[in-house]
Coordinates of C-alpha atoms in Angstrom, one line a residue:
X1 CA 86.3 30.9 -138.2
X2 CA 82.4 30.6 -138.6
X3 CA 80.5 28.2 -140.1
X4 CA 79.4 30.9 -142.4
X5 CA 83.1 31.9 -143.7
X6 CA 83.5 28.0 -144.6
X7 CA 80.3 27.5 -146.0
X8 CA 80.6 30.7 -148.2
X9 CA 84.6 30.1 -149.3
X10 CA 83.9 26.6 -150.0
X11 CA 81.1 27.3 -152.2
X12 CA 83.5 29.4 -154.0
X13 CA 86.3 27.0 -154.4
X14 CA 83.6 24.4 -155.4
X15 CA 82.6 27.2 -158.0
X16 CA 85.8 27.7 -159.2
X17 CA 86.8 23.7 -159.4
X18 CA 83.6 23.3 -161.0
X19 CA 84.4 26.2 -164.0
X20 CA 88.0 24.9 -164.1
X21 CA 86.8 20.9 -164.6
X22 CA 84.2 21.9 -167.1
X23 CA 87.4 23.9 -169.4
X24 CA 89.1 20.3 -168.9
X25 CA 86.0 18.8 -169.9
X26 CA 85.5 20.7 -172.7
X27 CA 89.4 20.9 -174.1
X28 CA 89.8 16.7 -173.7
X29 CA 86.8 16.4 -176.0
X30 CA 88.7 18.0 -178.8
X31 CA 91.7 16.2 -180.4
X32 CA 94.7 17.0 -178.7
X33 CA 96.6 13.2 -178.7
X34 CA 99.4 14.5 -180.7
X35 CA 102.5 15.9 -178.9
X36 CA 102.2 19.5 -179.7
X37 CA 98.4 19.8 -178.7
X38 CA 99.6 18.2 -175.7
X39 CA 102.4 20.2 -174.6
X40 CA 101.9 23.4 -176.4
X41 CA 98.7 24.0 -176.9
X42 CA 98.9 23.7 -180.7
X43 CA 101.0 27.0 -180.9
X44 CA 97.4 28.9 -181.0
X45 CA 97.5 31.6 -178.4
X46 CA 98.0 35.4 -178.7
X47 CA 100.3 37.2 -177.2
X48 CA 97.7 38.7 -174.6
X49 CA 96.3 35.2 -174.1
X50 CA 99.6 34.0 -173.3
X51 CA 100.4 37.2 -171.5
X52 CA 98.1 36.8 -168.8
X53 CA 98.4 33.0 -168.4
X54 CA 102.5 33.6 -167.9
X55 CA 101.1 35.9 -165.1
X56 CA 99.1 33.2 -163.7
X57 CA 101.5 31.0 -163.8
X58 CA 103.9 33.2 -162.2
X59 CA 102.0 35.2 -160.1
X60 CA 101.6 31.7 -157.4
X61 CA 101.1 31.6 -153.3
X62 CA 104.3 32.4 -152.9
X63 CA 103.1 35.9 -154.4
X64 CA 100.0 36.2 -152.9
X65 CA 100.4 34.5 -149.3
X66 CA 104.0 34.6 -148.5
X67 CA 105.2 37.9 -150.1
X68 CA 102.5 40.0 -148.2
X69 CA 103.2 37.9 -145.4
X70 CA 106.7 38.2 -145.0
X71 CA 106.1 42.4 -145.2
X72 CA 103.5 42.5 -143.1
X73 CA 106.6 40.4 -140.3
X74 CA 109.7 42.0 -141.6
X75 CA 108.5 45.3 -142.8
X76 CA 111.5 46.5 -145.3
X77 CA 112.9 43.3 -146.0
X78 CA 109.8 41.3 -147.1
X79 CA 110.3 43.6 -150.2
X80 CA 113.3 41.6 -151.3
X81 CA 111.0 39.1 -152.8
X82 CA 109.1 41.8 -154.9
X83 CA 111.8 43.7 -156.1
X84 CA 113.6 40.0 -157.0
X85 CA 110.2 38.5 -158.4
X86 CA 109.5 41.7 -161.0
X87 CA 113.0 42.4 -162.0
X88 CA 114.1 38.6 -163.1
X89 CA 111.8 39.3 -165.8
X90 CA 114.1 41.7 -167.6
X91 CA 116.3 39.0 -167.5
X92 CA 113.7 36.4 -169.3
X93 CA 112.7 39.7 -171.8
X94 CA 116.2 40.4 -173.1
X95 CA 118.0 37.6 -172.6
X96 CA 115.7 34.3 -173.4
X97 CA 112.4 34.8 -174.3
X98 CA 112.8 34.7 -178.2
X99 CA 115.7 32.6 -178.0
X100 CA 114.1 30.0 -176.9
X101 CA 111.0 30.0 -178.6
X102 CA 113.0 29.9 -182.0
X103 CA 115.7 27.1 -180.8
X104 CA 112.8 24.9 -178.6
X105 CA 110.2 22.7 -179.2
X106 CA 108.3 21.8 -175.9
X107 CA 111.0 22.0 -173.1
X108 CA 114.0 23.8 -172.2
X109 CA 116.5 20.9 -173.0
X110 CA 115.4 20.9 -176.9
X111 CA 117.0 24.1 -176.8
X112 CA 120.4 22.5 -175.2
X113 CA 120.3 19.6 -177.4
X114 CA 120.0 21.4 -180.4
X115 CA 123.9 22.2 -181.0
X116 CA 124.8 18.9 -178.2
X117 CA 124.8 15.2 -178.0
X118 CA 121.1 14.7 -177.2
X119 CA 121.4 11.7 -174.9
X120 CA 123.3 13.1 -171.9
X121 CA 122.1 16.9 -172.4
X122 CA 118.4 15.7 -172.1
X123 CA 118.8 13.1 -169.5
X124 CA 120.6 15.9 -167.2
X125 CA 118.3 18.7 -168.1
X126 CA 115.1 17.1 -167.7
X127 CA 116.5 15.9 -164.5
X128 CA 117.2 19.2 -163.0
X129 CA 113.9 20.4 -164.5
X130 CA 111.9 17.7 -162.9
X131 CA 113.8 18.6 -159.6
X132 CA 112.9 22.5 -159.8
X133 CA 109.4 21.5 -160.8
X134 CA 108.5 19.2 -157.7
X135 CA 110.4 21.9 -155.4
X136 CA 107.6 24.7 -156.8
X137 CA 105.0 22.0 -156.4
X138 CA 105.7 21.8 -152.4
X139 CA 105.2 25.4 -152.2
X140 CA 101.6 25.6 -153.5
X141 CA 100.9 22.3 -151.5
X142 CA 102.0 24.4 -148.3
X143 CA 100.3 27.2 -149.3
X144 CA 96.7 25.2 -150.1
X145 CA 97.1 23.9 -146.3
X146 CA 97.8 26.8 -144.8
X147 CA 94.6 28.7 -146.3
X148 CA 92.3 25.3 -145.4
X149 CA 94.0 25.5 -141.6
X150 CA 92.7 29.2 -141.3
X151 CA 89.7 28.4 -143.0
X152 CA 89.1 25.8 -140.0
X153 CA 90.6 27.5 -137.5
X154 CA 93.2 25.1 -137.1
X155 CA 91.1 22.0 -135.8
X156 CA 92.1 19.6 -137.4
X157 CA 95.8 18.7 -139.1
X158 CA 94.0 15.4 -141.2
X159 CA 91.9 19.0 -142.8
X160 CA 95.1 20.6 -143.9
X161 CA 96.5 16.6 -145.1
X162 CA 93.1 16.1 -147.3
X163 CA 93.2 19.5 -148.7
X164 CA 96.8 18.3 -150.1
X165 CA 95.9 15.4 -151.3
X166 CA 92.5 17.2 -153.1
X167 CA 95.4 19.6 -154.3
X168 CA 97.1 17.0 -156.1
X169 CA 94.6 14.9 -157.4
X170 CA 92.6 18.0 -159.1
X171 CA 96.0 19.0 -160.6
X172 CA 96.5 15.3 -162.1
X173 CA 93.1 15.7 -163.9
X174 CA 93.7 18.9 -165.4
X175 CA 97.0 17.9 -167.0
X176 CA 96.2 14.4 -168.0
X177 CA 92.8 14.8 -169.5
X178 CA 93.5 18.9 -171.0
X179 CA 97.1 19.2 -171.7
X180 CA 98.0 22.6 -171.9
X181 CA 95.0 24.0 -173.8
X182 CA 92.7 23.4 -170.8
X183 CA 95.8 24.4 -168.3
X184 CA 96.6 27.8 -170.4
X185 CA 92.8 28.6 -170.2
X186 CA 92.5 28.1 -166.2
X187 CA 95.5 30.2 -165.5
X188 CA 93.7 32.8 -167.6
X189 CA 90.8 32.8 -165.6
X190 CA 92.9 32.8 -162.5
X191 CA 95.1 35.4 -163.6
X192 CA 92.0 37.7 -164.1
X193 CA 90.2 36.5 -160.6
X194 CA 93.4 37.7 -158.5
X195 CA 94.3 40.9 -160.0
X196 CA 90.7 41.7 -159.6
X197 CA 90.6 40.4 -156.0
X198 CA 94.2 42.3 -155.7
X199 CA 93.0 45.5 -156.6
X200 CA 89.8 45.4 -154.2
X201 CA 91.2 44.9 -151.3
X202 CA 94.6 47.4 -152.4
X203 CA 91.6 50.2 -152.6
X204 CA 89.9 49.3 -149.3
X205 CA 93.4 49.5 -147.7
X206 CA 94.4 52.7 -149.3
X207 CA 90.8 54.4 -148.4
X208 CA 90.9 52.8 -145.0
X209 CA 94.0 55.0 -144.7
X210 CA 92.0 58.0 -147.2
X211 CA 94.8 57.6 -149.4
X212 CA 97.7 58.7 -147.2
X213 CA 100.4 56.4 -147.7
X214 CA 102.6 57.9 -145.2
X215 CA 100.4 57.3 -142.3
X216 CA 99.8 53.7 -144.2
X217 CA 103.3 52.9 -143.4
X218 CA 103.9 54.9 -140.0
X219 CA 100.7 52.6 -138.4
X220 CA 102.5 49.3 -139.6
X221 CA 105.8 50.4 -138.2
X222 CA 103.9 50.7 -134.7
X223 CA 102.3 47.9 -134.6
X224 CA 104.8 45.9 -135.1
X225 CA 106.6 46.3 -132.4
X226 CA 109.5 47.3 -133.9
X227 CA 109.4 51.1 -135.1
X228 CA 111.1 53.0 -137.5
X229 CA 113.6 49.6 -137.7
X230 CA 110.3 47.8 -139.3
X231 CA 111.0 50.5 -142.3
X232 CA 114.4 49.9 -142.6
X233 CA 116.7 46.9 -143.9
X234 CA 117.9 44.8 -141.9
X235 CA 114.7 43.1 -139.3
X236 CA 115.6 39.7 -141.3
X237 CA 118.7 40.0 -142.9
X238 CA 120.9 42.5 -141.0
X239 CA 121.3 40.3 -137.9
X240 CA 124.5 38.6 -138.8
X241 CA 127.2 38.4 -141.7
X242 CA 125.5 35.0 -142.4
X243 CA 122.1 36.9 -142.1
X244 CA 123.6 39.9 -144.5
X245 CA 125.0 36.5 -147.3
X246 CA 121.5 35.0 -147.0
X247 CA 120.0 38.8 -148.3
X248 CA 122.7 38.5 -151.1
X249 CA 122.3 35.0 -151.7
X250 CA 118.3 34.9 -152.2
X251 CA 118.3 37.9 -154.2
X252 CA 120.9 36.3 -156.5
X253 CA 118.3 33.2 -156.6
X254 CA 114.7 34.9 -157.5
X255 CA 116.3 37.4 -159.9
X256 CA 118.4 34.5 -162.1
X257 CA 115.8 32.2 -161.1
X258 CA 112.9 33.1 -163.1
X259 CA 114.9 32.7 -166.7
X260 CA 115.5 28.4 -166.0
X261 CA 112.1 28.1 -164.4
X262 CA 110.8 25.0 -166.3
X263 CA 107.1 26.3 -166.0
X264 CA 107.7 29.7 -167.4
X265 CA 110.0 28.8 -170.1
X266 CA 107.3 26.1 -172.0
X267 CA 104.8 28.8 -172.2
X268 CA 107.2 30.4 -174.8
X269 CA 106.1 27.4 -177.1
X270 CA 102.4 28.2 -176.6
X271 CA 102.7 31.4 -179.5
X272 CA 103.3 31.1 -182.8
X273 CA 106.2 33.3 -183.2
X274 CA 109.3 35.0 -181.6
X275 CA 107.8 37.6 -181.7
X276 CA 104.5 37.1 -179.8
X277 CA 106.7 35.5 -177.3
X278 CA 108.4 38.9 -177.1
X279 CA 104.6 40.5 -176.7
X280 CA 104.0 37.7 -174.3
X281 CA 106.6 39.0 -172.1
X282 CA 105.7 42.4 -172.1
X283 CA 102.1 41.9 -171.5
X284 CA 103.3 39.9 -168.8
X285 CA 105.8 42.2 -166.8
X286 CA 102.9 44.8 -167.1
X287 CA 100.6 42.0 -165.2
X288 CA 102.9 40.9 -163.1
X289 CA 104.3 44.2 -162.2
X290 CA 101.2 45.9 -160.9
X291 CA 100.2 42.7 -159.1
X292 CA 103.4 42.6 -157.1
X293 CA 103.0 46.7 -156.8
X294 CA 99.5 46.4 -154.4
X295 CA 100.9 43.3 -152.8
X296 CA 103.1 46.3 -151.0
X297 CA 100.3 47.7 -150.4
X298 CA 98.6 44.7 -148.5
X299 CA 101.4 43.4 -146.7
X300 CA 101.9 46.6 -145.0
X301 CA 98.4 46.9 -144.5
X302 CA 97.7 43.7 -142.8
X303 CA 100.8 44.9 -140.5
X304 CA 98.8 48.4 -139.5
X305 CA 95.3 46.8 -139.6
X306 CA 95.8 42.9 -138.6
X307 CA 98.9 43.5 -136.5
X308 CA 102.1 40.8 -137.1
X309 CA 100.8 39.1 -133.6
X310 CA 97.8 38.3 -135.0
X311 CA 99.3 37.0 -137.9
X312 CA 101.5 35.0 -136.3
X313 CA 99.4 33.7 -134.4
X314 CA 96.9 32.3 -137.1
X315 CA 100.4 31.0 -139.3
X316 CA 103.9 31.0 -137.7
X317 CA 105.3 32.0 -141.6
X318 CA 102.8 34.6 -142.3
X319 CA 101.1 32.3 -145.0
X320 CA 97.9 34.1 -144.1
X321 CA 97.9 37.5 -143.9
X322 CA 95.7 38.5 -147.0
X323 CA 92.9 36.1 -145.8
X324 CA 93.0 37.9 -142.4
X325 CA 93.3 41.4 -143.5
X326 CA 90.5 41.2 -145.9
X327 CA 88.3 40.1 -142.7
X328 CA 89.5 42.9 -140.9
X329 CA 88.7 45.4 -144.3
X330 CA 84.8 43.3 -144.2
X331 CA 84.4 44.5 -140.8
X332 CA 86.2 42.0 -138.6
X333 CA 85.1 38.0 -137.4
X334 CA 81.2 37.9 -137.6
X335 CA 80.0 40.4 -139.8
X336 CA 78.4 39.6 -143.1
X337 CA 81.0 42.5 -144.8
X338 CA 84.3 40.4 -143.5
X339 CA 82.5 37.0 -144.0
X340 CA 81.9 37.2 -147.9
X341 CA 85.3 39.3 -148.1
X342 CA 87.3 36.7 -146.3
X343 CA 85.6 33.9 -148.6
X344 CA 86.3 35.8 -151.8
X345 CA 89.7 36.1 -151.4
X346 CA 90.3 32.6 -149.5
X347 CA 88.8 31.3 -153.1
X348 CA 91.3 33.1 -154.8
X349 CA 94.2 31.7 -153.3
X350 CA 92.7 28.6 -153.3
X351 CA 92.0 29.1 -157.3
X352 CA 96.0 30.3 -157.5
X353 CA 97.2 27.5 -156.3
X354 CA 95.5 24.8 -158.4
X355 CA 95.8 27.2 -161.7
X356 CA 99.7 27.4 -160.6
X357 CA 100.2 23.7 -159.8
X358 CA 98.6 22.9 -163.4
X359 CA 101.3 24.4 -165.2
X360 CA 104.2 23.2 -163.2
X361 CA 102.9 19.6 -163.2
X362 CA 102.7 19.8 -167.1
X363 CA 106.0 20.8 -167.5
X364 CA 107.8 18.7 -165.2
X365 CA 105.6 16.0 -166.7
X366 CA 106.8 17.1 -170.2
X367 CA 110.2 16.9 -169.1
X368 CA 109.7 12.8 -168.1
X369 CA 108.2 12.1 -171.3
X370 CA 109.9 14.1 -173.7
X371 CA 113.4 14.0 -172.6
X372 CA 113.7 11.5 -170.1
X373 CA 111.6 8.5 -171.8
X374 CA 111.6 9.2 -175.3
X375 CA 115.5 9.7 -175.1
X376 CA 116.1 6.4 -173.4
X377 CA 113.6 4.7 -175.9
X378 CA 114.6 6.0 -179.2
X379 CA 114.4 5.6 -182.1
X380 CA 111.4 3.2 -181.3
X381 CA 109.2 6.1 -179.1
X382 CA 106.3 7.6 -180.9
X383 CA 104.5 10.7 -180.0
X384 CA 101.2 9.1 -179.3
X385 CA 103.5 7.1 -176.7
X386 CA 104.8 10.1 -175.0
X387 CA 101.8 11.8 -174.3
X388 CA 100.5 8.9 -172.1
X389 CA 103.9 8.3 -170.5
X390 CA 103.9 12.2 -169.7
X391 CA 100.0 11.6 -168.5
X392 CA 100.9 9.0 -166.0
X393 CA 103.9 10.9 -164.8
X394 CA 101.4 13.9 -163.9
X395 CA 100.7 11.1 -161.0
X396 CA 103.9 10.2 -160.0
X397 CA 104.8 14.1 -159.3
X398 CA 101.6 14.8 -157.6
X399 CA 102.4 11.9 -155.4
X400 CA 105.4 12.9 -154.4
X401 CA 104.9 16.6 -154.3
X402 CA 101.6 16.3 -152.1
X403 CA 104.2 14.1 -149.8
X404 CA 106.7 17.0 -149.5
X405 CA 104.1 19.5 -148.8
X406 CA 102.8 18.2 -146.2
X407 CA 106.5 17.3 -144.3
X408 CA 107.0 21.1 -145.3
X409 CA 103.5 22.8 -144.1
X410 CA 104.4 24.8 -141.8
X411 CA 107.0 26.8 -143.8
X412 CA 106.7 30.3 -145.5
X413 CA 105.6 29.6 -148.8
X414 CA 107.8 32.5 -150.8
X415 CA 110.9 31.2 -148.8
X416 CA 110.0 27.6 -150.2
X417 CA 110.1 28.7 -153.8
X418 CA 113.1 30.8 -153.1
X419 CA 115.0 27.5 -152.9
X420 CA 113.4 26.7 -156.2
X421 CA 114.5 29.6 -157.9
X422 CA 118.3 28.8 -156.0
X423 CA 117.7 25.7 -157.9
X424 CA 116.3 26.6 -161.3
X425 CA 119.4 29.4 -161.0
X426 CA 122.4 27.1 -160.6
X427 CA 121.6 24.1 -162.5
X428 CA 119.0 25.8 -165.6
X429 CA 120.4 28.9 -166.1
X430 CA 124.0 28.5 -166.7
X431 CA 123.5 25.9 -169.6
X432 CA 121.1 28.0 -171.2
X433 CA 123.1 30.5 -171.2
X434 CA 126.5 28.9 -172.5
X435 CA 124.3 26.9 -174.9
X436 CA 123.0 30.0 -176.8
X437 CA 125.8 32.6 -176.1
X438 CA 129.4 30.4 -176.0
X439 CA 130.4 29.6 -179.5
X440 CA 132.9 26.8 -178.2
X441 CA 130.5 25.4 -175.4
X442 CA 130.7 21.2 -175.8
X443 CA 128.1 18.3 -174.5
X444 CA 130.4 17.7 -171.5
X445 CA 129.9 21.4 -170.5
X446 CA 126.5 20.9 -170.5
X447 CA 126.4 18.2 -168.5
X448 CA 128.6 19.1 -165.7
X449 CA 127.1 22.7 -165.9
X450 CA 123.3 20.7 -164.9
X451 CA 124.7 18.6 -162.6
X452 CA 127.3 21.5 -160.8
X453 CA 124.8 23.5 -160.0
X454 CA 122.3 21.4 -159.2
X455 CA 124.1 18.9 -156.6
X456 CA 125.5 21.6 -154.6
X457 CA 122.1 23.7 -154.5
X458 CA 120.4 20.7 -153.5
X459 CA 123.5 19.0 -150.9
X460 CA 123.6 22.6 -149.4
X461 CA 120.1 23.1 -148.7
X462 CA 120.8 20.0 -147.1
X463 CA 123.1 20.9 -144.8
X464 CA 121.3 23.9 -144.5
X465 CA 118.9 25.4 -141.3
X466 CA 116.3 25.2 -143.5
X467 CA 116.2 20.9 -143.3
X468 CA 117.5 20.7 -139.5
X469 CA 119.4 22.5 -136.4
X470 CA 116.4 25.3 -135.9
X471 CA 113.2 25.7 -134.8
X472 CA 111.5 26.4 -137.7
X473 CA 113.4 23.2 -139.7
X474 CA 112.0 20.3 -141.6
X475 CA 113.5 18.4 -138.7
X476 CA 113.7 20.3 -135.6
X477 CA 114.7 17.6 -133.4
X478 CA 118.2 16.7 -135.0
X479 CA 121.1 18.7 -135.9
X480 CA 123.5 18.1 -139.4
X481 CA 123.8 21.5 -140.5
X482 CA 127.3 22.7 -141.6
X483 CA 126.2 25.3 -143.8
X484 CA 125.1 28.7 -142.6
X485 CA 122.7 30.2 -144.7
X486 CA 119.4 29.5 -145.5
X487 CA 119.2 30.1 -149.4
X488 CA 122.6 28.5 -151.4
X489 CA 122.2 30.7 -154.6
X490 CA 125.4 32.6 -153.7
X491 CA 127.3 29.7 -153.9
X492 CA 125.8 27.2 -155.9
X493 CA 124.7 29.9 -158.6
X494 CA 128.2 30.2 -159.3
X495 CA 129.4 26.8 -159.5
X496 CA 126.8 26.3 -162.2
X497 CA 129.0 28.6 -164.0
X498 CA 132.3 27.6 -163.3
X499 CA 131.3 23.7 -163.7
X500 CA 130.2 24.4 -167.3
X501 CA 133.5 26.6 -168.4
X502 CA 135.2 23.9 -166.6
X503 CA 133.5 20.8 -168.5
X504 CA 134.1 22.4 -171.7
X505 CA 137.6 23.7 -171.6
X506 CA 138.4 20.1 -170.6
X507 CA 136.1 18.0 -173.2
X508 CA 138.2 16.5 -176.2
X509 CA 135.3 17.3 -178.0
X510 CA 135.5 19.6 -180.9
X511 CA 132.8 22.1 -180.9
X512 CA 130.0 21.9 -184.3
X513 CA 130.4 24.9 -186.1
X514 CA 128.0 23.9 -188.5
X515 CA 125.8 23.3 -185.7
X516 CA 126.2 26.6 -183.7
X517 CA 126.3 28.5 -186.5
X518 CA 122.4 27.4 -187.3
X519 CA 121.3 27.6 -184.3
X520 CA 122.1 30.9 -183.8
X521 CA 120.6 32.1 -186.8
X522 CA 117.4 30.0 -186.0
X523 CA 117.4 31.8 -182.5
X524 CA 118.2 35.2 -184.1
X525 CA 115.9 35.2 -187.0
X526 CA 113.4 32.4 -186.3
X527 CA 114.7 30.8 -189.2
X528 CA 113.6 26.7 -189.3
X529 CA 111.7 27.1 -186.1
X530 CA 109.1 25.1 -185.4

């Protein structure tokens, strides 16, 4: 790239850094040392409000890198991840969002321990959620190297390394010194900045082609080498019968996924009522929705425009398409149209990453503090107490997370937080499910429903091609897989399951009527929430 597309995007990141740092600023001089400020926000935001910073939350570089760049390589089958990505949110609409803002306090195990032993529910939960957390964390780290490596035309891999690191460090600040008033506000912002960015380039696609979606579609299918096949299933996942599991297997994952996503869930907390968390939802889908609707739009568009050649050859994954095609909509490498394109929407990303990264650092930082650390320390634990132990675990995570992402970097970014969702789906899901639906469901259910799902998900992906045994491996140079496919979601999903039926129908335990019975009218009728 030119010196003028890096001075010009990296005036906008510093821009955007400097907006976001001055919200920080701004929220850390107002009192927010007690544990609800801290994790929640104070309980203060409307539905819209917290309807658009679910959406930037959500909507990460998964969505706006790896989605359009796995369409614009695989045609037909990059839209698994849009199709998956929209439609788990029916599941978080009609299945969790209210419950859990009525049975919760700040994370997702208050709402397991409510009816359970607290000790072993809370320890396993925020265990698992800590887990998912760091695994979304790589994603954005990969993604945030990625757009530097383009932005520098690949000269230098100590570039992409620092550009981590700076990931990680501004995503300490912002949860340590803001909680997650100043995080709610950034996502905001960001959530605004890429839907607007979306919709520019979606309109200079679709008037490049005058509107004619057909021919939009036909010129991606022939540059691609592939045909009419690019239009059909089956480029990526119709190879094989482990190829056709995988399809199966991942779609499983991002639609179950989304419902025990730490991140997601704590926003519930953020409203003052069921029912805005209900609003919050819908506001949401209708966000989220459109966004993933043009990102069809511009992953076959960088296909007919930048060609998947090209694309490949600037990112092996496809992690920057949308960078490249909005040079190509500006009027290609060199000209002032493609320069201040390109840098707009390289900001972007770059601003999607560090809004996404916020949240998931304060939740998996909540997690540590509020039911790792305060359960191992009670009764003696104060509130005041857990708000700097969850400040200094921001660090920890962004430690280790900056050190995954950059053993992971050159990996798709929507395939890294499929395994997340895989994850979040066998280990999250199945508790919360039992735990506010299963009237006999017992502690030792709980626990062996966390840790069912989430040792397998983890020991297959393991064993998996995705760690070692293929090229495009974490370790291409040795070979221990024994397991086939690349996402574990059709198996692991369901062990979650069966490990929690199987805990419970074997616990000695007697279930708490008493206890179940309240908490499902508090999660019904918001009855004694907080």
């Amino acid at each position: 790239m030119t010196g003028h597309h890096q001075t010009l995007a990296l005036l906008l990141f510093s821009a955007f850094v400097a907006v976001t740092l001055g919200i920080t600023t701004w929220v850390s001089r107002k009192r927010h040392g007690s544990a609800e400020e801290f994790y929640a926000g104070g309980r203060l935001f409307s539905p819209m409000e917290n309807g658009f910073a679910i959406a930037g939350d959500y909507m990460s570089a998964a969505s706006f890198l790896g989605v359009t760049g796995l369409i614009a390589l695989f045609g037909y089958d990059g839209l698994l991840y849009v199709v998956g990505f929209l439609v788990a949110w029916l599941v978080v609409l009609f299945l969790v969002a209210e419950l859990v803002r009525n049975c919760g306090r700040f994370t997702l195990a208050d709402v397991i321990a409510a009816r359970m032993s607290e000790r072993p529910v809370r320890i396993a939960v925020g265990t698992s959620s800590v887990t998912v957390s760091v695994l979304y964390l790589v994603a954005q780290m990969v993604g945030a190297g990625s757009l530097v490596a383009l932005l520098l035309g690949r000269t230098s891999e100590a570039a992409q390394a620092w550009t981590v690191i700076g990931v990680g460090a501004l995503m300490v600040v912002y949860v340590s010194l803001g909680g997650m008033r100043a995080t709610t506000w950034i996502q905001i912002v960001k959530a605004v900045l890429l839907l607007s960015g979306t919709v520019v380039l979606t309109v200079l696609v679709l008037l490049h082609f005058h509107g004619d979606i057909d021919r939009l579609l036909f010129t991606a299918a022939e540059r691609s080498g592939h045909g009419k096949a690019f239009l059909a299933p089956g480029l990526k996942y119709g190879g094989s019968w482990s190829a056709r599991l995988d399809f199966i297997s991942l779609g499983l994952a991002l639609v179950l996924g989304t419902a025990g996503l730490p991140h997601i869930l704590s926003r519930f907390y953020t409203v003052p009522t069921a029912r805005a968390a209900r609003r919050s939802a819908v506001w949401s889908i209708g966000l989220i929705g459109s966004f993933y609707l043009m990102t069809i739009v511009l992953g076959f568009g960088a296909a007919a425009l930048v060609g998947p050649d090209a694309v490949r050859a600037s990112n092996a994954s496809g992690n920057t398409a949308v960078p490249l095609l909005a040079l190509d909509l500006g009027g290609g490498a060199g000209s002032t149209g493609g320069t201040v394109l390109f840098a707009i929407v390289a900001a972007v990303a770059f601003a999607t990453i560090l809004a996404v990264v916020a949240g998931i650092t304060l939740a998996s930082s909540a997690s540590v503090a509020h039911d790792l650390y305060a359960t191992l320390r009670r009764p003696h634990a104060r509130r005041r107490g857990e708000v700097a132990v969850a400040r200094t675990a921001a660090v920890g995570i962004g430690v280790v997370a900056i050190a995954l992402g950059l053993l992971a970097r050159d990996m798709n970014v929507a395939f890294l937080v499929g395994l997340a969702f895989a994850v979040a789906a066998s280990a999250n899901l199945p508790v919360l499910l039992y735990s506010l639906f299963w009237r006999n469901f017992t502690t030792r259910g709980a626990v062996w429903a966390v840790y069912g799902g989430l040792v397998p998900a983890l020991a297959l992906v393991v064993l998996s091609p995705v760690v070692s045994g293929s090229p495009g491996a974490l370790f291409p140079g040795v070979d221990f897989q024994y397991f086939p496919l690349q996402n574990p979601g059709i198996v692991s999903v369901p062990l979650g399951f069966l490990a929690g039926w199987l805990g419970t129908v074997t616990s000695d335990e007697v279930p708490d009527e008493a206890r179940h019975a309240e908490t499902e009218v508090r999660s019904l009728t918001g009855a004694g929430a907080v």
